[in-house]
Coordinates of C-alpha atoms in Angstrom, one line a residue:
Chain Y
X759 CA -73.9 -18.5 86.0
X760 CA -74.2 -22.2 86.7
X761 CA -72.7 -22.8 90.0
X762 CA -70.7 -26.7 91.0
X763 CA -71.8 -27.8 94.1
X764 CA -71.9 -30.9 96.2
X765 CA -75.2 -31.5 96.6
X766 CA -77.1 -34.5 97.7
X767 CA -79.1 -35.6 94.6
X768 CA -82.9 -35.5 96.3
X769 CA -81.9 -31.9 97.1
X770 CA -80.5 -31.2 93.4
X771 CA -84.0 -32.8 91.9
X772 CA -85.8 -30.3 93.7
X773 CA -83.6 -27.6 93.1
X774 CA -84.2 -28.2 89.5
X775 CA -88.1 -28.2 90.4
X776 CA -87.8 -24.8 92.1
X777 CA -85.7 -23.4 89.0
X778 CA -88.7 -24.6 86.9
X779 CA -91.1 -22.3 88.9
X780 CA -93.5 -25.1 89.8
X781 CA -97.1 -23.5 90.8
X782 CA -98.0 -26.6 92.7
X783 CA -97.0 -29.4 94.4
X784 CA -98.8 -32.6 95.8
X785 CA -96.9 -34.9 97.6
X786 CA -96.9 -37.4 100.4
X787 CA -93.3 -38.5 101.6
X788 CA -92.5 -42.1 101.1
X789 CA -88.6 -43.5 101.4
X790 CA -86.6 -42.7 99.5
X791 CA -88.6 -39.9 97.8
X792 CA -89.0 -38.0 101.2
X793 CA -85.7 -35.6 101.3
X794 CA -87.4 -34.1 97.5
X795 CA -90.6 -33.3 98.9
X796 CA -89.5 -31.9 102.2
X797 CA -86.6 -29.9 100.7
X798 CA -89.7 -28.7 98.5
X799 CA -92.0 -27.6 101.6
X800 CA -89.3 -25.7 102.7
X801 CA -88.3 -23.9 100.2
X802 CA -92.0 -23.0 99.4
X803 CA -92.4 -22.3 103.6
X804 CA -89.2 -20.1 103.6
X805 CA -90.8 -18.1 100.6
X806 CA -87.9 -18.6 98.2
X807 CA -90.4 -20.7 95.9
X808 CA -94.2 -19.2 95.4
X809 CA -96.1 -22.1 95.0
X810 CA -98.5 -24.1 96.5
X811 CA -97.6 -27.2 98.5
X812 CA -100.6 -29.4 98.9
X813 CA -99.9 -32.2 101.6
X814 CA -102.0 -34.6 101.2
X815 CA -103.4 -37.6 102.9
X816 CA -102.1 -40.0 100.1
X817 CA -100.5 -40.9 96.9
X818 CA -103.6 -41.7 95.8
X819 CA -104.8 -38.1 96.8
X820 CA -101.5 -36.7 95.5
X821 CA -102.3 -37.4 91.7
X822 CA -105.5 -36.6 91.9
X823 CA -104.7 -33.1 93.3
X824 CA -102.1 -32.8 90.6
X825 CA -104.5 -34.0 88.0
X826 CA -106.9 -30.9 89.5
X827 CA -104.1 -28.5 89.1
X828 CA -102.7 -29.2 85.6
X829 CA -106.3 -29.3 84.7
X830 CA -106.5 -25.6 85.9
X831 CA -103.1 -24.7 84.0
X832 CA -100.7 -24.9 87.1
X833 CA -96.8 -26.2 86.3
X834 CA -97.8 -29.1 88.4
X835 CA -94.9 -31.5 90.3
X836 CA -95.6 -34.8 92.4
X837 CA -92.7 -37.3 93.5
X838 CA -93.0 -40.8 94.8
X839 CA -91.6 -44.5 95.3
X840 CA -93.2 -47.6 94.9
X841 CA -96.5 -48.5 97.4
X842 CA -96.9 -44.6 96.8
X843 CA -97.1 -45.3 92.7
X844 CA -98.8 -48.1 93.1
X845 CA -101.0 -46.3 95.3
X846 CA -101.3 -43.8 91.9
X847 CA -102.0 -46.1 89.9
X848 CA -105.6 -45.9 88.9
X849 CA -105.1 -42.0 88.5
X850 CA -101.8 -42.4 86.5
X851 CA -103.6 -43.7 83.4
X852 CA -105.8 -40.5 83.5
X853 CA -103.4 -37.9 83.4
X854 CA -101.9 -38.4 79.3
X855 CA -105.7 -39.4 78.6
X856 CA -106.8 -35.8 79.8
X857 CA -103.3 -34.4 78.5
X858 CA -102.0 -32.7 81.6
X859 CA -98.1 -32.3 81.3
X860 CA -97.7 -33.3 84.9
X861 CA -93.8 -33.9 86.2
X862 CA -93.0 -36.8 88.7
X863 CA -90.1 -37.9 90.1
X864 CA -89.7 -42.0 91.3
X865 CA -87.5 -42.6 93.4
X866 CA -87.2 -46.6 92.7
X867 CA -88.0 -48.1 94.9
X868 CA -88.8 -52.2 95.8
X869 CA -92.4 -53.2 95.9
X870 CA -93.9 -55.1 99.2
X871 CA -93.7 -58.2 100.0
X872 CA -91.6 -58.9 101.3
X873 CA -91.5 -55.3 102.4
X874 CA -88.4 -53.2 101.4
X875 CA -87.7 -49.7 101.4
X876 CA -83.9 -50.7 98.9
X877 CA -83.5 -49.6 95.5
X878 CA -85.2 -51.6 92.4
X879 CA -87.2 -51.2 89.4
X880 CA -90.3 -53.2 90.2
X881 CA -92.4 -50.3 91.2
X882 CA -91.7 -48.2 87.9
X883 CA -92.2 -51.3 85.8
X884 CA -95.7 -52.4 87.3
X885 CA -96.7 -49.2 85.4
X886 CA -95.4 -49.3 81.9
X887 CA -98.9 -49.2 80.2
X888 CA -99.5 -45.6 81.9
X889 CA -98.7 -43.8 78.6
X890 CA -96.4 -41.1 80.1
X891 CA -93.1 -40.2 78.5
X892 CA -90.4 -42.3 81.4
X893 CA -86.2 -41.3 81.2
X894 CA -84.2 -42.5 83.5
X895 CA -81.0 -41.0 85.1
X896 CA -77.3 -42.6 86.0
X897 CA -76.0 -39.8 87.9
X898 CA -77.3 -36.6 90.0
X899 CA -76.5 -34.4 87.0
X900 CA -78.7 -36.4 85.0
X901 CA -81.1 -36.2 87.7
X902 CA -81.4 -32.4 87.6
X903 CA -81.3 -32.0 84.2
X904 CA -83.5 -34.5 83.0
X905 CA -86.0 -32.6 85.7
X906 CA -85.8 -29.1 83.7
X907 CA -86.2 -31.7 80.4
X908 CA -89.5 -33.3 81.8
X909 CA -90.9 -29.5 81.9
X910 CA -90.0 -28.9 78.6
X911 CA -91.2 -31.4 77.1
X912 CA -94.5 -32.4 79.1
X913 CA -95.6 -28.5 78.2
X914 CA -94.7 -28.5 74.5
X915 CA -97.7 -27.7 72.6
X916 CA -97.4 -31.0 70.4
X917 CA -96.5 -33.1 73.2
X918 CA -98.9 -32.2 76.6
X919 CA -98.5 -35.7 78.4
X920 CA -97.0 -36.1 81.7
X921 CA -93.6 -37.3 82.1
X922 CA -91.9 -39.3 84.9
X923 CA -87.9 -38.9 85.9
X924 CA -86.9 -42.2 87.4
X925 CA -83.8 -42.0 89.6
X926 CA -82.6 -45.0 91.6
X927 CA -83.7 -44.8 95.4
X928 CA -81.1 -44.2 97.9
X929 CA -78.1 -45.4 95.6
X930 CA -78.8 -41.9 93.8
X931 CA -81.3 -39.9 95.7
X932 CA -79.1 -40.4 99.1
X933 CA -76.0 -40.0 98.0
X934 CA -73.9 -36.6 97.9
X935 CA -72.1 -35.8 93.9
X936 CA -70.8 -33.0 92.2
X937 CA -73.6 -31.2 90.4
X938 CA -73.5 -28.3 88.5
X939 CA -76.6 -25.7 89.4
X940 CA -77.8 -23.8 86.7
X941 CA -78.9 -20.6 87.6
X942 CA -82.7 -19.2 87.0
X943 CA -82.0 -16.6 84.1
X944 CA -80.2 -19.9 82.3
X945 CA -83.1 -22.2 82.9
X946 CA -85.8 -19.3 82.1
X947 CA -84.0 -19.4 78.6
X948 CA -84.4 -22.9 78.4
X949 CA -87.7 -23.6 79.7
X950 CA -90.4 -20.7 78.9
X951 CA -93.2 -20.5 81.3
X952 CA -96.5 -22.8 80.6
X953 CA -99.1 -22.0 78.0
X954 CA -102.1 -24.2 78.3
X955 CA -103.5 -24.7 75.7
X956 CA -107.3 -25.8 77.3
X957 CA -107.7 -25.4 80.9
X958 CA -110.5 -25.5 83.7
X959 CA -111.7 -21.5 83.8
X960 CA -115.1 -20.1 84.9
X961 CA -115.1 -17.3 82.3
X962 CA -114.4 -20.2 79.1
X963 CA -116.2 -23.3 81.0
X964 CA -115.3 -26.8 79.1
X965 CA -116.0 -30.5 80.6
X966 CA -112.6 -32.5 81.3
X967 CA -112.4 -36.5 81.9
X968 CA -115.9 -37.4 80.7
X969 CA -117.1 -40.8 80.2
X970 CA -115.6 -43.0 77.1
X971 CA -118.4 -44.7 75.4
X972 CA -117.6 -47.6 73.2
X973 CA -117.8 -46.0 70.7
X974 CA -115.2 -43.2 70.9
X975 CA -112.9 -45.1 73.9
X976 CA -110.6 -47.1 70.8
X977 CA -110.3 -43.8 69.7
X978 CA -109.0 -41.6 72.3
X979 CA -106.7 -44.4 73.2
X980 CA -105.3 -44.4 70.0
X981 CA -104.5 -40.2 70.1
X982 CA -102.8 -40.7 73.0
X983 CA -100.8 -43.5 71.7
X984 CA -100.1 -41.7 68.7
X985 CA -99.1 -38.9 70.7
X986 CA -96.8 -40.6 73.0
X987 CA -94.9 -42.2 69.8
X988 CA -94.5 -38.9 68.0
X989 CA -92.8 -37.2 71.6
X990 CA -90.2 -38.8 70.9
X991 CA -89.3 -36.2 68.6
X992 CA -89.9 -33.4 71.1
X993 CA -87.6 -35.4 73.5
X994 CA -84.7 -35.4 71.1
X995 CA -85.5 -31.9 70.1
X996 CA -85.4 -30.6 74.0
X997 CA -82.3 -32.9 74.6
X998 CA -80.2 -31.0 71.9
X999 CA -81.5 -27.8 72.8
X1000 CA -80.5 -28.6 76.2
X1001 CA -76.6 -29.7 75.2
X1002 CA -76.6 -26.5 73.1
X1003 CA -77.1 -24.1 76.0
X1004 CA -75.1 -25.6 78.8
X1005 CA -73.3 -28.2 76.6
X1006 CA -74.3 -31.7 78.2
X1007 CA -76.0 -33.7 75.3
X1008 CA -78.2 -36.7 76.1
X1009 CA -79.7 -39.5 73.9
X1010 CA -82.3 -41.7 74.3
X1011 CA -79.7 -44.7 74.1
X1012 CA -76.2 -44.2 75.0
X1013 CA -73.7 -46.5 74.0
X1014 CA -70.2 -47.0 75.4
X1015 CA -67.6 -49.2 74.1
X1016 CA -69.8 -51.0 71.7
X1017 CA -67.5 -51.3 68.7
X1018 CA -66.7 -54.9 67.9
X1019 CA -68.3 -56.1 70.6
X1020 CA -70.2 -59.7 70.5
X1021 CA -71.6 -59.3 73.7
X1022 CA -73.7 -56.0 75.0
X1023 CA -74.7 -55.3 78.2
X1024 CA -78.1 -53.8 78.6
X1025 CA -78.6 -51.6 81.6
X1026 CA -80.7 -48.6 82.9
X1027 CA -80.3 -45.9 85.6
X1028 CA -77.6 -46.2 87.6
X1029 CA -76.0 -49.2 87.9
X1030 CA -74.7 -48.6 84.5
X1031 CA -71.9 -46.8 86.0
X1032 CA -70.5 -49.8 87.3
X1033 CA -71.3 -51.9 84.5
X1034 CA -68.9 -49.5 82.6
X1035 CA -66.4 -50.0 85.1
X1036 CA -67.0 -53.7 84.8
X1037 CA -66.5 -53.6 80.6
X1038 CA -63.3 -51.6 81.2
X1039 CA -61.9 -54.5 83.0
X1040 CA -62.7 -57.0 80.8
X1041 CA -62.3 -54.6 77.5
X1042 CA -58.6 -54.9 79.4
X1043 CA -58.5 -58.9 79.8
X1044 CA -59.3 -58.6 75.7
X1045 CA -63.0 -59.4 76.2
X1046 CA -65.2 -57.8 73.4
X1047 CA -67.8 -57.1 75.6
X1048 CA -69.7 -53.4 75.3
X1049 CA -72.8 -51.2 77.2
X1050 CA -75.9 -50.0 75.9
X1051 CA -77.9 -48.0 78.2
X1052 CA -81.7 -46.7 78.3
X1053 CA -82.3 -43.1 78.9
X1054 CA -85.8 -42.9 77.2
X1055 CA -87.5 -45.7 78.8
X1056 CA -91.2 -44.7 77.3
X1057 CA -91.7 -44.3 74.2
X1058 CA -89.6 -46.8 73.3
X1059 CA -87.1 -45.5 71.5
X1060 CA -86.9 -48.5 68.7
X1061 CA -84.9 -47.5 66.0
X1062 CA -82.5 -46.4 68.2
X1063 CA -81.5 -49.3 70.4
X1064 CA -81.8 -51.3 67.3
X1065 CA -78.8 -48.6 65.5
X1066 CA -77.0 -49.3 69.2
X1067 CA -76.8 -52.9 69.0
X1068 CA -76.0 -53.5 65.4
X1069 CA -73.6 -56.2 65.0
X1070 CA -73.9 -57.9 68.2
X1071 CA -74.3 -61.3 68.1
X1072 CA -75.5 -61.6 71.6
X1073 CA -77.3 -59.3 74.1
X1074 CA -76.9 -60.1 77.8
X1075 CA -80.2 -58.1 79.6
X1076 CA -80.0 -57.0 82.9
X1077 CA -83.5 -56.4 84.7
X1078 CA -84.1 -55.0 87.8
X1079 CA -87.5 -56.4 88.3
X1080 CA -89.0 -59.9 88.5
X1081 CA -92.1 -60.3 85.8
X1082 CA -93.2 -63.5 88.0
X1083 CA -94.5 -66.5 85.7
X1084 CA -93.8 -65.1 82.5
X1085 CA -90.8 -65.2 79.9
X1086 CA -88.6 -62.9 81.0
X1087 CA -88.2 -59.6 83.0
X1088 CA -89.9 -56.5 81.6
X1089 CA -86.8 -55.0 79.8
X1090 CA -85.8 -57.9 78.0
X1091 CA -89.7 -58.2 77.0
X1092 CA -89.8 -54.9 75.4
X1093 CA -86.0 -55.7 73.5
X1094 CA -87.6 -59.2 72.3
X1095 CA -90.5 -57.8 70.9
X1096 CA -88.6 -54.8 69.4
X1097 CA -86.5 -57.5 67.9
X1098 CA -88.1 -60.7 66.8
X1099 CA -89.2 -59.6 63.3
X1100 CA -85.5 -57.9 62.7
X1101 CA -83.6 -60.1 60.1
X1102 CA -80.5 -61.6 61.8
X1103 CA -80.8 -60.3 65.4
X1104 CA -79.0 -60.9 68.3
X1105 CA -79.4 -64.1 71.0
X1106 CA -80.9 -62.2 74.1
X1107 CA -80.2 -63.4 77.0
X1108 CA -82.2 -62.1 80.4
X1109 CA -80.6 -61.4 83.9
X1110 CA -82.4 -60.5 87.0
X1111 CA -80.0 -58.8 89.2
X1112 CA -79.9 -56.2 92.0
X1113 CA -83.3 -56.6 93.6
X1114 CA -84.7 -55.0 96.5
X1115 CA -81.7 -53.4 97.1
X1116 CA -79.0 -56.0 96.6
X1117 CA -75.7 -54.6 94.8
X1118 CA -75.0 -55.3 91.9
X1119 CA -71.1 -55.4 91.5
X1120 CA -68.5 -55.5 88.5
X1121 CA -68.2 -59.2 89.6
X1122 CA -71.6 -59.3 88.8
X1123 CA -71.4 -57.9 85.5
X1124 CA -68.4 -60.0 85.0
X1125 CA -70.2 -63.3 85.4
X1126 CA -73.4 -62.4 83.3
X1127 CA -71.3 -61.8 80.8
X1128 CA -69.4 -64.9 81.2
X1129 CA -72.9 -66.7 80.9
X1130 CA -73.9 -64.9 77.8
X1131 CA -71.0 -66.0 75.7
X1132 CA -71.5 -69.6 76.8
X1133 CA -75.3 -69.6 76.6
X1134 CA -74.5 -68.1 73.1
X1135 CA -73.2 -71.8 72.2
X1136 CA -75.3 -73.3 74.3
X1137 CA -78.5 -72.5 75.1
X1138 CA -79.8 -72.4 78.7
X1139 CA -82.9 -74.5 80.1
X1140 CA -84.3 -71.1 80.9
X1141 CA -86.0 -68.2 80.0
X1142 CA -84.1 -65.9 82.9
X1143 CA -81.8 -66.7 85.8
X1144 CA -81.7 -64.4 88.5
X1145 CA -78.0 -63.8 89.6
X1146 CA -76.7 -64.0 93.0
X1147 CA -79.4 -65.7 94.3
X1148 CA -78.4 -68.1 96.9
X1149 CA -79.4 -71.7 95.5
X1150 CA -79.4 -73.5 99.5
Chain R
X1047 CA -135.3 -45.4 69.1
X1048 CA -132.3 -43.0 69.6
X1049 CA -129.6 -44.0 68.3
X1050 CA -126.1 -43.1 69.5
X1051 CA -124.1 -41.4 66.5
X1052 CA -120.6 -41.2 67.3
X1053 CA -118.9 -41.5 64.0
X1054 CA -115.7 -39.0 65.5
X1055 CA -112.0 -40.8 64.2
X1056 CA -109.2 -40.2 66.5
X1057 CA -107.8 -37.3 64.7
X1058 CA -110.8 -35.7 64.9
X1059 CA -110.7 -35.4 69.0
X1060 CA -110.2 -32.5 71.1
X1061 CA -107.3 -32.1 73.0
X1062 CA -107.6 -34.4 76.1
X1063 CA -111.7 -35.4 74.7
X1064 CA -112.2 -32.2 76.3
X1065 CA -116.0 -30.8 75.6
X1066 CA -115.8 -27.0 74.9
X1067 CA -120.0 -26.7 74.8
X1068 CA -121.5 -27.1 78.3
X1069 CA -124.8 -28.8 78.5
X1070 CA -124.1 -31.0 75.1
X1071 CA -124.7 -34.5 77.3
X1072 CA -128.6 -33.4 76.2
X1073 CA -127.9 -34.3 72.6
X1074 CA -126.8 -38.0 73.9
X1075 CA -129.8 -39.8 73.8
X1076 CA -129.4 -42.7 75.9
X1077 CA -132.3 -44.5 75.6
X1078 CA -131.4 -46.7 73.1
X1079 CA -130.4 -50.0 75.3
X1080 CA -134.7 -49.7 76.9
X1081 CA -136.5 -53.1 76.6
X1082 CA -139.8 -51.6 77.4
X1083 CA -141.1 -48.2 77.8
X1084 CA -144.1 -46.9 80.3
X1085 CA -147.1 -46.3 78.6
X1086 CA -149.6 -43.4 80.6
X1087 CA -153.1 -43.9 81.2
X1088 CA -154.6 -40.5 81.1
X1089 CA -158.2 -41.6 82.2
X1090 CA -156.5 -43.3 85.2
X1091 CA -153.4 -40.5 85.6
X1092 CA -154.5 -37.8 88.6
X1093 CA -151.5 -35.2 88.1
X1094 CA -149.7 -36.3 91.1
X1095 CA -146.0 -36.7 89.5
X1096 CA -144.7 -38.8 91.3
X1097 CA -143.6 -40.6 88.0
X1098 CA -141.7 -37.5 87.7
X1099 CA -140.5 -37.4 91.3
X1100 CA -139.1 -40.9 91.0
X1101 CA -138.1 -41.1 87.5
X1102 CA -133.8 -41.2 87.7
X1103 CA -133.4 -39.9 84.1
X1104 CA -135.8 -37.0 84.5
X1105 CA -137.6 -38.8 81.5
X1106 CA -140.5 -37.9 82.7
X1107 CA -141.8 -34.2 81.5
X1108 CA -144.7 -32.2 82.9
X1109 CA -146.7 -31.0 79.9
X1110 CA -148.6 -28.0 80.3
X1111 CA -152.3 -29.8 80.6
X1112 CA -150.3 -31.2 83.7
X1113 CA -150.0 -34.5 82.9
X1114 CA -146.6 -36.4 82.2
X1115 CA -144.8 -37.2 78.7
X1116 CA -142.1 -39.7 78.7
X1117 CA -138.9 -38.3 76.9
X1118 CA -138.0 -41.6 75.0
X1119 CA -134.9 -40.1 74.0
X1120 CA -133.5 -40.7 77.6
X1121 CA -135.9 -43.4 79.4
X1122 CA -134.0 -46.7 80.0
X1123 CA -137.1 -48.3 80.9
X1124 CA -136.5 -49.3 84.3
X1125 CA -140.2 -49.1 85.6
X1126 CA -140.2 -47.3 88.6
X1127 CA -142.2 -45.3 87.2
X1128 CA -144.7 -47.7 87.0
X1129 CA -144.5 -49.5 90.1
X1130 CA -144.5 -45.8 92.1
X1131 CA -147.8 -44.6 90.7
X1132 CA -150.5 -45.0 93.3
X1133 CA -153.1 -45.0 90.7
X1134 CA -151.6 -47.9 88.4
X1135 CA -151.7 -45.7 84.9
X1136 CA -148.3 -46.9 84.2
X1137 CA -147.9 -50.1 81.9
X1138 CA -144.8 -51.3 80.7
X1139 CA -144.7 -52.8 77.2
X1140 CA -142.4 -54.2 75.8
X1141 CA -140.4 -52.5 72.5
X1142 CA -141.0 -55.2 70.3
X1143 CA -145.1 -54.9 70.7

């Protein structure tokens, strides 16, 4: 029986890795990743996991050895934070070409310079063209169980890609909440042990990672796009499962007070918490403000957000990472682009908030959403304004 | 020349571009982007293979007379080859001649 326990979140995400009877893991501890990855070692080192814990000399090294060990059929888990993923990053885009269902967990962290080991999105969004399937979690629950979801869906047959779980660094994976454990005979019913369907074996040999010429490369990027479009599917599928068995349900977009609202925030991971305690407090003042929140991160789950946001007249977009020179931070990029050819869509509006560690408060949340409803009359000078930022 | 026939559309791709049959790179020919290609001058040619030695495409194959063929199918035309041969029985002319 699933057991609630207070239970720091690192420790719950690798919990939830040693429930899904990982084979191997390759990892080199970075803050704030380093409490999964050690918890991991010791658990394999105290013989309560059998599996093989690769330390390696690098990130870099890291995916490559989890690249080697999906390749050969192993349940394969890595975790990491920002100058470790971008460390990955030549190796990340090889893993959905090659079809390894790899699991990561990112600990989101800031990137250097300057350098900061505090909590925001700009490693995670340095590598949205990676082509692996990205959720993102609020809350330590989330965290586990979108862990034992990554397994699920990587593996599945139709989907074999990778999958990443983003959590926010330190103000999640430090922190100490209420979790409920699920216990190995319940996740062994929800997640069946990994059938590869091609893998590196002396007795069937087969070639993996070859060269691309031009004229097949347009091709097998176009499978993998295709197949990272139509996991979406899968994703929903495993998420209802999931909610079926032990009764959480999760969607890719999750909406909360959103009916009649002109305004709607637009937040991921886990300052959407207080963001919902901010639109209680105006929702109270009469405000008809409302929250839309990504889960699903990659693919973009479209038709979705666009269901979400119906009827909004304006959207207020928070980012948690700078896209330096361009028009707008990488969220509000993707919701631009989803919308621009939609018939009557909303005003967006793009915040940068919360970098590098910096809180983000209901105050916060409060004044962007001030700013929305007058840059919804009038329009600003430009294309983002980061908030809090000390103009002296 | 070879020519490199990849006609494949996306559906059509293994899992991955995985390649099931080992030792298919031999049916890529991949000497279709040579500007010139060694010719051998037997009467000059004294068996030594050191074409073959040198050769980076092992495009160079000993026949059973002893002497070497070049394996079009594979020779980029780089020359060395040519310039390696102590007895100067390697030309290189070009592919439009």
């Amino acid at each position: 029986m699933a057991k609630r326990v207070g239970m720091e979140v690192s420790i719950a995400a690798s919990e939830a890795v040693k429930l899904a009877d990982v084979d191997v893991i390759a990892a080199y501890p970075i803050t704030p990743q380093t409490h999964i990855v050690e918890h991991l070692s010791e658990v394999v080192a105290d013989g309560e996991l059998d599996a093989a814990f690769v330390p390696v000399e690098s990130e870099h090294s890291a995916m490559s050895c989890c690249l080697g060990s999906s390749a050969a059929g192993a349940r394969t888990f890595t975790a990491t934070s920002s100058q470790g993923l971008a460390l990955m990053h030549e190796i990340l885009f090889i893993a959905p070409a090659m079809r390894l269902p790899i699991v990561m967990v990112v600990a989101n962290r800031a990137l250097s310079g300057p350098i900061s080991i505090w909590n925001d999105h700009s490693d995670i969004m340095a590598e949205q063209d990676i082509a692996w399937i990205q959720t993102f979690a609020e809350n330590g629950q989330e965290v586990f169980d979108l862990v034992l979801h990554a397994f699920r869906v990587a593996e599945d047959s139709k989907v074999l890609l990778p999958v990443i779980v983003n959590l926010d660094g330190f103000t999640l994976s430090h922190v100490i909440e209420p979790i409920e454990i699920l216990d190995k005979a319940e996740v062994d019913k929800y997640l069946p042990p990994y059938k590869p369907k091609v893998r590196l074996d002396p007795r069937k040999p087969v070639s993996m990672g070859l060269v691309g010429i031009p004229e097949i490369y347009t091709e097998a990027k176009k499978a993998t796009d295709e197949v990272l479009i139509n996991s979406k599917k899968i994703v929903l599928k495993a998420w209802k499962e999931f909610g079926d068995l032990f009764g959480r349900y999760y969607n890719p977009v999750e909406s909360y007070k959103t009916e009649g609202a002109e305004v709607i925030l637009i937040t991921m991971g886990s300052i959407s918490e207080t963001a919902m305690t901010a639109i209680d407090k105006m929702r109270e003042k009469g405000l008809p403000v409302g929250l839309v929140r990504f889960r699903l991160w990659k693919p973009f789950p479209a038709p979705e957000f666009k269901k979400a946001i119906a009827g909004a007249q304006t959207l207020a977009v928070v980012d948690r990472a700078l896209s330096p020179g361009g028009a707008c931070g990488p969220v509000a990029e993707e919701i631009k682009a989803a919308l621009y050819a939609e018939r009557g869509r909303p005003k967006v509006f793009n915040f940068i908030a919360g970098l590098g560690g910096r809180d983000v408060t209901v105050e916060n949340f409060e004044e962007i959403v001030s700013k929305a409803f007058a840059y919804a009359k009038k329009r600003p000078k430009q294309f983002y304004e980061m908030i809090g930022v000390r103009e002296i | 020349m070879a020519k490199i026939d990849a006609v494949m559309g996306w559906k059509e791709l293994d899992l991955g571009c995985v390649i099931r049959q080992p030792g298919s790179s031999r049916a890529f020919k991949t000497g279709d982007w040579r500007s010139q290609r060694p010719v051998v001058d037997r009467d000059k040619c004294i068996k030594c293979g050191l074409c073959w030695v040198y050769c980076p495409d092992l495009a160079m194959v000993p026949a059973e007379d002893g002497y070497y063929a070049v394996s079009l199918d594979y020779c980029k035309g780089c020359g060395i080859c040519a310039k390696e041969c102590p007895k100067d029985a390697i030309t290189m002319v070009l592919e439009e001649d």
